[in-house]
Amino acid sequence: MADDAPTPEFIPEYNKPDAPGIHMNFDNTVSLYHIVAADDDFETAAHDLFALLKEAQERFPEWPRVLYLDIQGHMDDQERFDDEMVELQQEFLIAAMGKFFTALALPIVAVVNPDKQSNEVPDELVLQAPGSDLPEDAWPRPQS
């Protein structure tokens, strides 16, 4: 069966930096590398990652961004990521923030954004308790 999925315009060379932070690469991409510490919770990690994204956009406006993520600890008894870190990777980074990156290299999966990276990074990150109603001006709006 043929795969009809569009091929991304640009596929960066994966080159994980040696140290956390923001790094300019020779292929005119920017690598963002973050390590979630064992004592970081979802909210701390999400805010740290958003701050890194904001800084990368300010320092290197509109450059293709690749996020590299490592997570220390946060494993359950079966050596799988705990629920918070699964949510951070799947729901927060891939589903919500993925549009702001050209590619994501996460512990659970490495993916290339099939669309052009969005550079319209929101001014602030507002997290909300699970199950609570979204504010009227929330982004992104859920599909009805």
Short mmCIF file of C-alpha atoms in Angstrom, two decimals:
data_model
loop_
_atom_site.label_atom_id
_atom_site.label_comp_id
_atom_site.label_asym_id
_atom_site.label_seq_id
_atom_site.Cartn_x
_atom_site.Cartn_y
_atom_site.Cartn_z
CA MET A 1 0.00 0.00 0.00
CA ALA A 2 1.40 3.41 -0.97
CA ASP A 3 1.95 6.00 1.71
CA ASP A 4 0.19 9.22 0.71
CA ALA A 5 1.51 11.23 3.65
CA PRO A 6 3.24 14.43 2.54
CA THR A 7 6.99 14.54 2.92
CA PRO A 8 8.20 17.41 5.11
CA GLU A 9 9.94 20.25 3.28
CA PHE A 10 13.00 19.97 5.47
CA ILE A 11 14.36 17.07 7.48
CA PRO A 12 17.14 18.18 9.81
CA GLU A 13 20.20 16.16 10.58
CA TYR A 14 19.81 14.86 14.10
CA ASN A 15 22.81 16.01 16.11
CA LYS A 16 22.10 15.98 19.82
CA PRO A 17 24.17 18.58 21.68
CA ASP A 18 26.56 17.57 24.44
CA ALA A 19 25.00 19.93 26.98
CA PRO A 20 21.52 21.28 27.72
CA GLY A 21 20.59 24.66 26.26
CA ILE A 22 20.24 26.25 22.83
CA HIS A 23 22.82 25.50 20.16
CA MET A 24 23.23 26.87 16.62
CA ASN A 25 24.12 24.19 14.05
CA PHE A 26 26.02 24.28 10.75
CA ASP A 27 22.88 23.34 8.81
CA ASN A 28 21.18 26.56 9.99
CA THR A 29 19.02 24.76 12.52
CA VAL A 30 18.81 25.38 16.23
CA SER A 31 19.03 22.50 18.68
CA LEU A 32 17.18 22.84 21.97
CA TYR A 33 18.30 20.28 24.52
CA HIS A 34 16.57 19.82 27.87
CA ILE A 35 16.90 17.24 30.62
CA VAL A 36 13.91 16.69 32.90
CA ALA A 37 15.35 16.02 36.35
CA ALA A 38 14.07 13.19 38.53
CA ASP A 39 12.43 15.67 40.91
CA ASP A 40 10.77 17.80 38.18
CA ASP A 41 7.02 17.41 37.85
CA PHE A 42 4.97 17.88 34.66
CA GLU A 43 4.33 21.57 35.31
CA THR A 44 8.00 22.38 35.96
CA ALA A 45 9.12 20.49 32.86
CA ALA A 46 6.44 22.09 30.67
CA HIS A 47 7.36 25.61 31.79
CA ASP A 48 11.09 24.91 31.36
CA LEU A 49 10.52 23.60 27.83
CA PHE A 50 8.29 26.54 26.90
CA ALA A 51 10.90 29.01 28.21
CA LEU A 52 13.55 27.26 26.10
CA LEU A 53 11.32 27.55 23.02
CA LYS A 54 10.67 31.25 23.67
CA GLU A 55 14.38 31.95 24.09
CA ALA A 56 15.24 30.05 20.89
CA GLN A 57 12.67 32.04 18.90
CA GLU A 58 14.00 35.33 20.34
CA ARG A 59 17.66 34.51 19.68
CA PHE A 60 17.19 32.76 16.33
CA PRO A 61 13.88 34.00 14.90
CA GLU A 62 12.21 31.54 12.55
CA TRP A 63 15.17 29.16 12.33
CA PRO A 64 14.18 25.48 12.12
CA ARG A 65 14.15 24.07 15.66
CA VAL A 66 14.89 20.53 16.81
CA LEU A 67 14.07 19.62 20.41
CA TYR A 68 16.12 16.93 22.13
CA LEU A 69 14.73 15.68 25.43
CA ASP A 70 16.11 13.37 28.07
CA ILE A 71 14.25 12.36 31.21
CA GLN A 72 15.98 11.22 34.38
CA GLY A 73 14.01 8.87 36.62
CA HIS A 74 10.22 9.01 36.27
CA MET A 75 9.99 5.27 35.64
CA ASP A 76 7.38 2.90 37.03
CA ASP A 77 7.94 -0.64 38.35
CA GLN A 78 8.00 -2.03 34.82
CA GLU A 79 10.65 0.48 33.66
CA ARG A 80 8.14 2.51 31.64
CA PHE A 81 7.75 6.27 31.96
CA ASP A 82 5.30 7.38 34.63
CA ASP A 83 2.00 8.91 33.52
CA GLU A 84 3.25 12.51 33.87
CA MET A 85 6.20 11.96 31.56
CA VAL A 86 4.09 10.08 29.00
CA GLU A 87 1.67 13.02 29.03
CA LEU A 88 4.55 15.50 28.73
CA GLN A 89 5.86 13.77 25.61
CA GLN A 90 2.63 12.75 23.88
CA GLU A 91 0.08 15.38 24.81
CA PHE A 92 2.20 18.43 25.59
CA LEU A 93 5.16 18.17 23.22
CA ILE A 94 3.80 16.23 20.25
CA ALA A 95 0.13 17.25 20.28
CA ALA A 96 0.26 20.80 21.66
CA MET A 97 3.76 22.17 21.10
CA GLY A 98 4.90 20.08 18.14
CA LYS A 99 3.86 22.71 15.63
CA PHE A 100 6.57 25.04 16.96
CA PHE A 101 9.37 22.59 16.10
CA THR A 102 10.72 21.14 12.88
CA ALA A 103 11.49 17.89 14.70
CA LEU A 104 11.30 16.34 18.15
CA ALA A 105 13.74 13.72 19.46
CA LEU A 106 12.01 12.38 22.57
CA PRO A 107 12.74 9.29 24.62
CA ILE A 108 9.53 7.64 23.35
CA VAL A 109 9.79 8.65 19.68
CA ALA A 110 11.59 10.89 17.19
CA VAL A 111 9.28 12.71 14.78
CA VAL A 112 9.53 15.28 12.01
CA ASN A 113 6.77 17.88 11.76
CA PRO A 114 4.96 17.19 8.47
CA ASP A 115 3.98 20.87 8.25
CA LYS A 116 6.07 23.99 8.19
CA GLN A 117 7.19 24.97 11.69
CA SER A 118 5.05 27.70 13.25
CA ASN A 119 6.97 30.68 14.59
CA GLU A 120 3.98 32.35 16.22
CA VAL A 121 4.97 31.29 19.73
CA PRO A 122 2.45 32.42 22.36
CA ASP A 123 3.57 35.00 24.90
CA GLU A 124 2.96 32.72 27.86
CA LEU A 125 2.15 29.15 28.76
CA VAL A 126 -0.99 28.61 30.77
CA LEU A 127 -1.52 25.11 32.11
CA GLN A 128 -4.84 23.95 33.38
CA ALA A 129 -5.91 21.13 35.69
CA PRO A 130 -7.12 17.99 33.87
CA GLY A 131 -10.86 17.94 33.37
CA SER A 132 -11.39 21.65 33.99
CA ASP A 133 -13.18 23.83 31.44
CA LEU A 134 -11.05 25.69 28.92
CA PRO A 135 -11.11 29.48 29.00
CA GLU A 136 -12.90 31.12 26.07
CA ASP A 137 -9.65 32.38 24.52
CA ALA A 138 -7.76 29.09 24.92
CA TRP A 139 -5.47 27.91 22.17
CA PRO A 140 -5.69 25.53 20.49
CA ARG A 141 -9.46 25.24 20.44
CA PRO A 142 -10.69 21.64 20.59
CA GLN A 143 -12.50 20.40 17.50
CA SER A 144 -16.26 20.13 17.96
#
